[in-house]
Coordinates of C-alpha atoms and ligand atoms in Angstrom, one line a residue:
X898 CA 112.6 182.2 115.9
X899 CA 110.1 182.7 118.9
X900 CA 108.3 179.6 120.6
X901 CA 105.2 180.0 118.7
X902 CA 107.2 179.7 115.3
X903 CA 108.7 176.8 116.1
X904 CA 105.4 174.7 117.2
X905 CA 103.7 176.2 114.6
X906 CA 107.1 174.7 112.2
X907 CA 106.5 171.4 113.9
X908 CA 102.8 171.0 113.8
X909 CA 103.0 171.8 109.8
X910 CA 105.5 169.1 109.6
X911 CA 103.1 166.5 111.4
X912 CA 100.5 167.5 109.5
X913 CA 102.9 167.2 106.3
X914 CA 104.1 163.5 107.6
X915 CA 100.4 162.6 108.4
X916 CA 99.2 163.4 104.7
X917 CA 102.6 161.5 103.1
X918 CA 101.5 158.4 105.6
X919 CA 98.1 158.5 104.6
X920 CA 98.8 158.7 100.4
X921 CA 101.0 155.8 101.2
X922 CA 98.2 153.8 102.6
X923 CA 96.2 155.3 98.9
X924 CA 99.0 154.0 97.0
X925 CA 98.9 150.7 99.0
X926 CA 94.9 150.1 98.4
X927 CA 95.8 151.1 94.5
X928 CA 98.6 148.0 94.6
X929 CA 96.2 145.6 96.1
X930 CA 93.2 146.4 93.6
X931 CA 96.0 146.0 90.6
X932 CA 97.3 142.9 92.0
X933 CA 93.6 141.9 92.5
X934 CA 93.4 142.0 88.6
X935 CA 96.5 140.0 88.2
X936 CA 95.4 137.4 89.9
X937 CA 92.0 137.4 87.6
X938 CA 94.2 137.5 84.4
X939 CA 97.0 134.4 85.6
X940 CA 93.7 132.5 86.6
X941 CA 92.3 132.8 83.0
X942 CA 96.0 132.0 81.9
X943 CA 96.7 129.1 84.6
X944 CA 99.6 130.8 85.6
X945 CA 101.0 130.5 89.1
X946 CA 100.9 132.9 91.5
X947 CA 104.7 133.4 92.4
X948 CA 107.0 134.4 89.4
X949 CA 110.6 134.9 90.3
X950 CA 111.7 136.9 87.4
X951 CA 108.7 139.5 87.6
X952 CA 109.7 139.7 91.7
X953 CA 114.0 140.1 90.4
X954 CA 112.5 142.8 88.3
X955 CA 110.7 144.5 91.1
X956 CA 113.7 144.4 93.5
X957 CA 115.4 146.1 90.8
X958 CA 113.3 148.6 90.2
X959 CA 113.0 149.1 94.4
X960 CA 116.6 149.4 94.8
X961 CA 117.1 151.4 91.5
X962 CA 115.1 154.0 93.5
X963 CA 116.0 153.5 97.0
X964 CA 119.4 154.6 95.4
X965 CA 118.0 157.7 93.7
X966 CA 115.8 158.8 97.0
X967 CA 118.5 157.6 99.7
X968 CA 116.2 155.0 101.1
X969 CA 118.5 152.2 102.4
X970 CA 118.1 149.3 100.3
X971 CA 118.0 146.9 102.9
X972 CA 114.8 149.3 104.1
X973 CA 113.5 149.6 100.8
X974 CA 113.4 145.9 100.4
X975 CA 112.0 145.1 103.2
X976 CA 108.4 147.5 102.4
X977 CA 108.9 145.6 99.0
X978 CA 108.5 141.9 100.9
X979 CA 105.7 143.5 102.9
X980 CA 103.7 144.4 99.7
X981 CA 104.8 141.1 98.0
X982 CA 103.7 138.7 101.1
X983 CA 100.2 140.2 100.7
X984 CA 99.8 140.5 97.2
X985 CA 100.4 136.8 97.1
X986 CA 97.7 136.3 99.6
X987 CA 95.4 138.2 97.9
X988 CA 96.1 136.1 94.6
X989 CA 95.8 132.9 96.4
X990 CA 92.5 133.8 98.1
X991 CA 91.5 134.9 93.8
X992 CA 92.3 131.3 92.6
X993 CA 89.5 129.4 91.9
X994 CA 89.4 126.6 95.4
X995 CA 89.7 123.7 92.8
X996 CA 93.1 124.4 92.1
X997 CA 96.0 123.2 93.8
X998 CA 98.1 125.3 94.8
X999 CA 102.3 125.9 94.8
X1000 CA 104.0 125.3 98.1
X1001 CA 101.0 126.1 100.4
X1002 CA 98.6 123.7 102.5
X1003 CA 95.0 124.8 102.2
X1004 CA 91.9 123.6 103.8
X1005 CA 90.9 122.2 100.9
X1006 CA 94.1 120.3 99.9
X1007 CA 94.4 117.2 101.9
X1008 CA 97.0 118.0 104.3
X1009 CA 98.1 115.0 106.8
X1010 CA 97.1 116.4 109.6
X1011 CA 93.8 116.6 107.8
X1012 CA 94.1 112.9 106.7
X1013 CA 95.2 112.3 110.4
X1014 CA 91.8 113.2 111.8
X1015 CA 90.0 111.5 109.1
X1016 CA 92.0 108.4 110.5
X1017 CA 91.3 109.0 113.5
X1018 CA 87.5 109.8 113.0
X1019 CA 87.3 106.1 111.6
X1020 CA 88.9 104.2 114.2
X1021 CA 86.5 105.9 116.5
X1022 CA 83.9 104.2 114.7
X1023 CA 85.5 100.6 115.3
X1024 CA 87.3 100.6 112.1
X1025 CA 91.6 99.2 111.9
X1026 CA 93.5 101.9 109.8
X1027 CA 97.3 101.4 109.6
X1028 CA 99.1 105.1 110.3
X1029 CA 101.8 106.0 107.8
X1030 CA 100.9 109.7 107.8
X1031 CA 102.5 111.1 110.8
X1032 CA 106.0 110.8 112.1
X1033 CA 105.1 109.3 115.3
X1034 CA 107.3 105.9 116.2
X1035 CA 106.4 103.4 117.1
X1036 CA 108.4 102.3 120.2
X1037 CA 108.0 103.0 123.5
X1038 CA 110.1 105.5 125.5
X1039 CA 113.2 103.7 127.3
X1040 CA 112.2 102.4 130.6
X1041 CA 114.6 104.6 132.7
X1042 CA 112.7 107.4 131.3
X1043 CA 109.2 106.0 132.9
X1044 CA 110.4 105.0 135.9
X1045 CA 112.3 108.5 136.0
X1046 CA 108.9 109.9 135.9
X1047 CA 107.7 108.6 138.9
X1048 CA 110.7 109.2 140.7
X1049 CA 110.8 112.8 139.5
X1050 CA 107.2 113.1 140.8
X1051 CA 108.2 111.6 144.2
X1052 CA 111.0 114.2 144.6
X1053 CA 108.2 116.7 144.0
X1054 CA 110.0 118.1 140.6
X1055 CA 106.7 119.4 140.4
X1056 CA 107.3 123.8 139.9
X1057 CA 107.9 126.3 138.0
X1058 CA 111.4 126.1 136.8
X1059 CA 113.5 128.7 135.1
X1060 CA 112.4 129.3 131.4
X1061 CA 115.4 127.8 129.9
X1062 CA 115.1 124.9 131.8
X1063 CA 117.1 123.4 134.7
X1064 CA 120.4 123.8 134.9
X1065 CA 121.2 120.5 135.6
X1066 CA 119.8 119.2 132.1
X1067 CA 121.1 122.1 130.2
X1068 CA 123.9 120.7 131.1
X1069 CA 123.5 118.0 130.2
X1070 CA 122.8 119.1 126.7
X1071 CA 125.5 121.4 126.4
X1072 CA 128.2 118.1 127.6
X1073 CA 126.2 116.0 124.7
X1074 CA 126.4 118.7 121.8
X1075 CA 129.7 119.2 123.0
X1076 CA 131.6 115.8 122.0
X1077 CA 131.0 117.0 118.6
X1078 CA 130.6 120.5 118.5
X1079 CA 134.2 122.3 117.3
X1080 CA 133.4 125.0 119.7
X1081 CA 132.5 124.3 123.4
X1082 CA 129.4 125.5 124.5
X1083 CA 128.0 126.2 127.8
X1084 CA 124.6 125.4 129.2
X1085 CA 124.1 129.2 128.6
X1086 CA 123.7 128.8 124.8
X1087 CA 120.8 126.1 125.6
X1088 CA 117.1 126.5 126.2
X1089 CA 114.6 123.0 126.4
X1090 CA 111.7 123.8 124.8
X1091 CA 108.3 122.1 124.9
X1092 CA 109.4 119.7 121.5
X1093 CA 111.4 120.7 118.1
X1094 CA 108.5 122.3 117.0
X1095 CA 108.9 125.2 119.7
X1096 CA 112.6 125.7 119.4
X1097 CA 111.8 126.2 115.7
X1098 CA 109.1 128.9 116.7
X1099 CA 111.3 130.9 118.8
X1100 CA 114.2 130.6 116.8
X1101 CA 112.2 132.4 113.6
X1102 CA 110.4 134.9 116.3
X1103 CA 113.9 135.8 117.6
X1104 CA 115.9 136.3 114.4
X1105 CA 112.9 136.9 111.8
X1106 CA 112.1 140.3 111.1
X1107 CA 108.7 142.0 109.7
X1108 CA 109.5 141.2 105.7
X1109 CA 112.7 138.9 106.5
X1110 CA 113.5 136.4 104.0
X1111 CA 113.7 132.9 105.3
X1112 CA 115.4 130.7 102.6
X1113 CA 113.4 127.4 102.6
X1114 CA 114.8 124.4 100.7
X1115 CA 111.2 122.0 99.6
X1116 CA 110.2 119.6 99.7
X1117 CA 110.0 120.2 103.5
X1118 CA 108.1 119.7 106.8
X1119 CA 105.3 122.6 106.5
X1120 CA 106.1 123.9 110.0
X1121 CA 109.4 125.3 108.5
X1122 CA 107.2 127.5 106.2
X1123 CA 104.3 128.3 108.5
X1124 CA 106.6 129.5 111.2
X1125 CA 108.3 131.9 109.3
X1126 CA 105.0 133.3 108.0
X1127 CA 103.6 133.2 111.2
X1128 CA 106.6 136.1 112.6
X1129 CA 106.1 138.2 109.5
X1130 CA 108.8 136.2 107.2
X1131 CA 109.2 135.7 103.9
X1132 CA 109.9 132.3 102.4
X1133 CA 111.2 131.8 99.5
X1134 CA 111.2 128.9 98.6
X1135 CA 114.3 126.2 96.5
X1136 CA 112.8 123.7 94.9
X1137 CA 115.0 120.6 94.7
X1138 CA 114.0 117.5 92.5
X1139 CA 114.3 113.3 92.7
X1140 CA 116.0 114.1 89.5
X1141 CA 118.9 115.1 91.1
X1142 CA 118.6 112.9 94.3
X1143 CA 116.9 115.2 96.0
X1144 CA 120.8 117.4 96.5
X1145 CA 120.4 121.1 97.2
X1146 CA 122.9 123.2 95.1
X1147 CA 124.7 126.0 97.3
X1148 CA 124.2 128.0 93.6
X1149 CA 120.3 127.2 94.1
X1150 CA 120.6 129.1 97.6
X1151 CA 122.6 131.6 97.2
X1152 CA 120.7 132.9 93.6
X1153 CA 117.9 133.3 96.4
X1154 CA 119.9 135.0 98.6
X1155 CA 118.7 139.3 98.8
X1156 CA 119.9 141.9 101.1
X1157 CA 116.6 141.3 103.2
X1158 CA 117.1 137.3 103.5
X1159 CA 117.6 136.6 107.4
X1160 CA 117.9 133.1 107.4
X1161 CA 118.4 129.9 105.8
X1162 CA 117.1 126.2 106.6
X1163 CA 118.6 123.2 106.7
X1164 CA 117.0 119.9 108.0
X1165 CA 119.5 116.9 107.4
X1166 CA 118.4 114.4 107.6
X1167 CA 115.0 115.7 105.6
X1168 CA 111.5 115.3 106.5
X1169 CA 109.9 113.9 104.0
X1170 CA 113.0 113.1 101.8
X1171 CA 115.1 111.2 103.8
X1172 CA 118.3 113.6 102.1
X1173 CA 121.4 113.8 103.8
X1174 CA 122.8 117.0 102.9
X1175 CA 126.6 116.6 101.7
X1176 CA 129.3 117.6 103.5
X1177 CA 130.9 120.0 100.8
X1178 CA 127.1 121.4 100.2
X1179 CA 127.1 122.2 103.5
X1180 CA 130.2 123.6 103.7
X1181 CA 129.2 125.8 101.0
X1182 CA 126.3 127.2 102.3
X1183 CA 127.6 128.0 105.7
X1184 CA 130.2 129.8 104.3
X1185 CA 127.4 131.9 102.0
X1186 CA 125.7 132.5 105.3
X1187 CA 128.5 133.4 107.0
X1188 CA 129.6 135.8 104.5
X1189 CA 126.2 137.5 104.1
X1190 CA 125.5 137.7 107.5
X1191 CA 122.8 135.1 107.6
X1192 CA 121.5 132.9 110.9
X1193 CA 121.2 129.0 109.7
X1194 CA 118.7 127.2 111.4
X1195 CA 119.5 123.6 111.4
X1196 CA 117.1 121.0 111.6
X1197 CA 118.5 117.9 113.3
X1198 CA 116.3 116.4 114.8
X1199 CA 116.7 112.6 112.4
X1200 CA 120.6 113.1 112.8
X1201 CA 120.5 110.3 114.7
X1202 CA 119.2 108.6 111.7
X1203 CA 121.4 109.0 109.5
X1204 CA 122.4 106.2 107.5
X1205 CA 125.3 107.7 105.9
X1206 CA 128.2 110.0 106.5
X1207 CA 126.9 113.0 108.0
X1208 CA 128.3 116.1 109.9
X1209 CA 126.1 118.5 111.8
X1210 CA 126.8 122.3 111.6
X1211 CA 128.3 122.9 114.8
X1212 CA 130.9 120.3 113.8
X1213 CA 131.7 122.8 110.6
X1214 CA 131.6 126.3 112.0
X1215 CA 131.2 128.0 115.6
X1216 CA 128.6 130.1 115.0
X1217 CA 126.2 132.2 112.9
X1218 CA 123.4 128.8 113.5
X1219 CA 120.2 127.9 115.3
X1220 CA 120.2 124.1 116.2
X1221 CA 117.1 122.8 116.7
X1222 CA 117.1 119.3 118.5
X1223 CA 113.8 116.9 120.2
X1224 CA 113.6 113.7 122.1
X1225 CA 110.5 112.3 120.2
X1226 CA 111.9 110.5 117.1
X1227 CA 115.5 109.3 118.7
X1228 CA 114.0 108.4 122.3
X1229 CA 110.1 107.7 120.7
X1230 CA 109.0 110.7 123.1
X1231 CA 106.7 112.6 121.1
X1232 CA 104.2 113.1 123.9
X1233 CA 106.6 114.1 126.6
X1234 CA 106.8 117.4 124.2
X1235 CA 110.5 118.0 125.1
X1236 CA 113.3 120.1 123.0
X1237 CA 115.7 122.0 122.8
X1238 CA 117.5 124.6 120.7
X1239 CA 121.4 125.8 120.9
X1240 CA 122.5 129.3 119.7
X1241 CA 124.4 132.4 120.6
X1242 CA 123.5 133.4 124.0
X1243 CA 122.0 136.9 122.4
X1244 CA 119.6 134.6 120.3
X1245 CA 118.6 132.5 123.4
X1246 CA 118.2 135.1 125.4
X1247 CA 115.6 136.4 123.1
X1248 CA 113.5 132.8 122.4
X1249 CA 114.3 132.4 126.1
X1250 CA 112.1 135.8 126.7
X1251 CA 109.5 134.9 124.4
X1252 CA 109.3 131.3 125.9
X1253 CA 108.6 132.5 129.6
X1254 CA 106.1 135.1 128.2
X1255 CA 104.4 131.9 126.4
X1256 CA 104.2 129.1 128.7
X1257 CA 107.3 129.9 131.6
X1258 CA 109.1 126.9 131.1
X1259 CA 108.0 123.0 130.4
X1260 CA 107.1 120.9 132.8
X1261 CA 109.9 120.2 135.5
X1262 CA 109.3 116.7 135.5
X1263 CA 109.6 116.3 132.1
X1264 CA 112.9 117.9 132.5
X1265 CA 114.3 115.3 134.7
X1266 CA 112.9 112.5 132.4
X1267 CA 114.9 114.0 129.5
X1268 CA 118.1 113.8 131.5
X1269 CA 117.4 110.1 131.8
X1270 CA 116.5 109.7 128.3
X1271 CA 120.1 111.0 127.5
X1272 CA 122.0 108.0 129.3
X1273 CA 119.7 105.7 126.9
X1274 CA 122.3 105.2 124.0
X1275 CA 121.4 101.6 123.6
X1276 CA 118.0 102.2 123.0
X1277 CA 118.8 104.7 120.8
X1278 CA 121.1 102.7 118.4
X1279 CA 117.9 99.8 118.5
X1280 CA 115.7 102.3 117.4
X1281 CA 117.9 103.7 114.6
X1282 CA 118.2 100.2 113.7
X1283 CA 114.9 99.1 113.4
X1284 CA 113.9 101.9 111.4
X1285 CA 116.9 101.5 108.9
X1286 CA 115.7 97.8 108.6
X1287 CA 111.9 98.9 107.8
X1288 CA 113.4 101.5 105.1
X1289 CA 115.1 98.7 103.2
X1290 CA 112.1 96.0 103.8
X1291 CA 109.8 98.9 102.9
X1292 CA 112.0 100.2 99.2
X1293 CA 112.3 96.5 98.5
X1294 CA 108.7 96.3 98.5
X1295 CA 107.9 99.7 97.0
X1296 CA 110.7 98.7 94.0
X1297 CA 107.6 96.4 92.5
X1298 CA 104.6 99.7 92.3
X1299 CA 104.8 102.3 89.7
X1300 CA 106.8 104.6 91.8
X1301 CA 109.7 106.6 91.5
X1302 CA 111.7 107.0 94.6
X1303 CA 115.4 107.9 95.8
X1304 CA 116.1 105.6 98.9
X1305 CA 116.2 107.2 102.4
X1306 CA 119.9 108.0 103.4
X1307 CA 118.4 109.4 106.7
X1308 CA 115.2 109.7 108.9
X1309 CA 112.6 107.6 108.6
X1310 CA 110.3 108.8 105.5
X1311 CA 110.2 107.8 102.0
X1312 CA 108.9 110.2 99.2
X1313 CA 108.0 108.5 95.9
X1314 CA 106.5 110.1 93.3
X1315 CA 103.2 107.8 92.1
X1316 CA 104.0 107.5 88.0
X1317 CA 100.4 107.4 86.3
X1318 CA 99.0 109.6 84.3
X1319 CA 96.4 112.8 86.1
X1320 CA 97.2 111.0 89.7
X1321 CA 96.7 113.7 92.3
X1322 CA 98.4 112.1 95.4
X1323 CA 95.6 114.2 98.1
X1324 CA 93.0 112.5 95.9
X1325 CA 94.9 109.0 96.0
X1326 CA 95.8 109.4 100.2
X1327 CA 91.5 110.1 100.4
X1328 CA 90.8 107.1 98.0
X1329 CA 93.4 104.9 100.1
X1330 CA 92.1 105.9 103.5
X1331 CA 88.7 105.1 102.4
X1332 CA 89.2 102.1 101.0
X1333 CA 91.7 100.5 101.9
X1334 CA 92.6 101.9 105.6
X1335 CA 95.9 103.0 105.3
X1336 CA 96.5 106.4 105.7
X1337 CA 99.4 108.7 104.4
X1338 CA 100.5 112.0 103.6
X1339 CA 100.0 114.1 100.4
X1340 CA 103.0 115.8 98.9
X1341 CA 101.0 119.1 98.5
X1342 CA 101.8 119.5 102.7
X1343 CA 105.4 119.3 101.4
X1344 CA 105.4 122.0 98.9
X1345 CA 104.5 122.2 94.9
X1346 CA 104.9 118.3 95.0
X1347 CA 101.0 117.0 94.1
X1348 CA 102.0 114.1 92.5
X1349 CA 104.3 112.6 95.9
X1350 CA 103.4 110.9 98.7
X1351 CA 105.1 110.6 102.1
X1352 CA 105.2 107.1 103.9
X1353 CA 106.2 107.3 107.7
X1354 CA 108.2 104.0 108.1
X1355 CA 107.7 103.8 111.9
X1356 CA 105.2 100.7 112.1
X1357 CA 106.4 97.3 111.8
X1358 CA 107.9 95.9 109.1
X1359 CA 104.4 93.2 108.4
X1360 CA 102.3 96.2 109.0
X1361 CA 104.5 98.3 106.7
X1362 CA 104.1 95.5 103.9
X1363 CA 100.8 94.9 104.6
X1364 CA 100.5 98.6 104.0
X1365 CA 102.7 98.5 100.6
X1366 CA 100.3 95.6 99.4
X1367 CA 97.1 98.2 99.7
X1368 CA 98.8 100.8 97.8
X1369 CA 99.9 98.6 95.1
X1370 CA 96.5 97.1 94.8
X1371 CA 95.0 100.6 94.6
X1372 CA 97.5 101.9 92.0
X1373 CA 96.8 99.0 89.9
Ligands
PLP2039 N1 111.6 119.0 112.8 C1 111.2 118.1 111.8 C2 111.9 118.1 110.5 C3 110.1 117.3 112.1 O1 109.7 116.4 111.2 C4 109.5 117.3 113.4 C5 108.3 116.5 113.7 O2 107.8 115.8 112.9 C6 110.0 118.3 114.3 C7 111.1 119.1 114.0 C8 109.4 118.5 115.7 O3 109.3 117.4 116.5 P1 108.8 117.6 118.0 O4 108.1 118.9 118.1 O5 108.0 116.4 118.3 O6 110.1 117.7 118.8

């Protein structure tokens, strides 16, 4: 074959590839108008817009003929997430903006962070409100962290630093996850992030792929959700119930688990549950991840708060997790913004990447005042204290109110359900705010829970009654 036969070979296979690409794109517009008038008929039938045996059938179907075309699965079922994530956006933007919706926050769904502002927005006007809606304690950081401050700022710790942080409180880190972590690990498998929040980002961004599933047990804080969205994940979602205490079945997890699912979440002690996970639950998912070759991001950032037996991941297995971990609840630093994640070095190279991209590295100051912070077990142990004693003040008092609660074995949030008849708890935290001051969160931020609240229990323990006393007297 001469020169001119073979680009003449190659340009009709471009063309050929451009005209397949292209009736892909047709066939994709022809999904979206179909699922457009899905969306019109589960509206007319108050149906939800996620269905988990219509998507099982799907996936069959997908695989069925990845197998019959030599598509990988794992390939095939990633284009089916793809077309999934945005035919349920397209549903959710169909449904009607009076209806709440499952295990989303919407604008018009009173989120706390919307509820927050409100707050806000009123004591700017002069009025008291008492804050149960965001977990933000009380206490002050410990003193050898303020004064380290200034004397960090003296010694001009004042630069750039590396985007992993200093090596002197990676350190750090690395000696304190060590005395219990079953496998040593070096400051290399550390980055400090700008808080919890961060390390969670650039855990999903490094580990998430376009159509990834990330296994989400709810009710959970909403970041855990948003985030994976955010990188192009999928969540799906495990609903657990107060019915059962609030106990995620391993069986629950793995029935979600696909060929395309990337990651799973655990957050022990729970925001806004106050679970702690059990030990042979725990065991049993690891081992689920391990064997399917799934990254656990661990949330631990109450295990300080624990009020019960409880073992991290890293004191279960050696590897195959994300630990995400934050000075603001144990050290009440939430404003310092300081965190910090521990991995495989592969997976903190890549957040590591992403982070100097970002912002280069948190402030160096900051840096040195968390290396204080870490010699501050005493105030530490008050803290964890004080908020155990304002759980069981705050239950005793909650006991009396038509509520339906599992008491807090961890963190430092209660979740009752409110037990009347048509209450819609974004309504109730609007009607509470307004009239009685008192602000908390909606369970709708949490996931399909519309009839929950969460109460922060970081205020004192009079405040916290007062508080208790205004929600009784409006559920009355
Ligand atoms: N993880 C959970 C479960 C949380 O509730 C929070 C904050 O509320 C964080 C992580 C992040 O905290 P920060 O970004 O302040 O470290």
């Amino acid at each position: 074959m001469t020169n001119i036969d073979e680009i003449d070979d190659l340009e009709k296979l471009r063309k050929q590839i451009s005209e397949i690409t292209t009736q892909l794109i047709s066939l994709v517009g022809e999904r979206m108008s179909v699922s457009r008038k899905i969306a019109t008929v589960k509206n007319e039938r108050h149906l939800e817009v996620e269905d988990s045996e219509v998507e099982a059938l799907l996936r069959r179907a997908v695989l069925k003929r990845c197998s019959e075309t030599g598509v990988a699965d794992a390939f095939g079922l990633r284009i089916l997430n793809l077309l999934m994530a945005e035919s349920i956006r397209l549903q959710r933007d169909e449904k009607p903006s009076n209806a709440p919706q499952q295990g989303v926050v919407l604008e018009h769904v009173e989120s706390h962070m919307k509820l927050f502002a409100m707050a806000k927005q009123m004591e700017e006007n002069g009025e008291r409100v008492i804050h149960l809606e965001v977990g933000e304690p009380d206490f002050p950081p410990p003193r050898p962290v303020v004064a380290g401050i200034s004397k960090a700022l003296e010694a001009q710790h004042t630069h750039y630093t590396g985007s992993r942080g200093v090596l002197k409180l990676r350190e750090a880190l690395a000696n304190k996850f060590n005395q219990k972590s079953i496998k040593p690990i070096s400051e290399l498998n550390v980055i400090a992030t700008p808080g919890g929040r961060f390390a969670l980002y650039l855990a999903m961004h490094a580990t998430i792929s376009q159509g990834g599933e990330v296994i989400i047990p709810e009710p959970a804080w909403p970041a855990f959700k948003q985030a994976a969205e955010e990188v192009g994940g999928r969540p799906v979602i495990v609903k657990t119930r107060i019915e059962d205490g609030w106990k995620l079945s391993p069986d629950a997890v793995e029935e979600k688990i696909t060929d395309t699912t990337e990651m799973i979440v655990l957050n022990s002690p729970s925001n806004p549950t106050g679970k702690v996970l059990e030990l042979e639950a725990t065991k049993a998912i690891l081992k689920l991840a391990a064997d399917n070759d799934i990254t656990v991001l661990s949330d631990g950032v109450y295990a300080d708060y624990a009020y019960v037996p409880f073992k991290g991941v890293e004191e279960i297995v050696d590897s195959g997790y994300i630990a995400i971990q934050s000075f603001s609840k144990s050290y009440g630093m939430t404003g310092f913004r300081v965190g910090y994640a521990v991995a495989d070095e592969t997976v903190i190279a890549k957040m590591a990447k992403f982070q100097s991209l970002a912002l280069t590295s948190i402030p160096e100051f900051i840096q040195y005042a968390a290396i204080d912070a870490l010699n501050c077990h005493e105030d530490v142990a008050r803290n964890v204290e004080q908020v155990k004693q304002r759980i069981d003040t705050s239950c005793a008092a909650l006991e009396n109110l038509p509520l339906t609660f599992s008491k807090p074995e961890g963190g430092m949030y209660v979740f009752p359900r409110i037990d009347l008849k048509n209450v819609d708890s974004g309504e109730f935290a609007k009607r509470l705010l307004a009239q009685k001051k008192v602000a908390i969160a909606p369970g709708h931020g949490f996931g399909d829970y519309p009839d929950y609240l969460r109460i922060c229990l970081c205020q004192s323990e009079d405040t916290l009654l007062e508080a208790i006393g205004k929600i009784g007297e409006l559920l009355r």
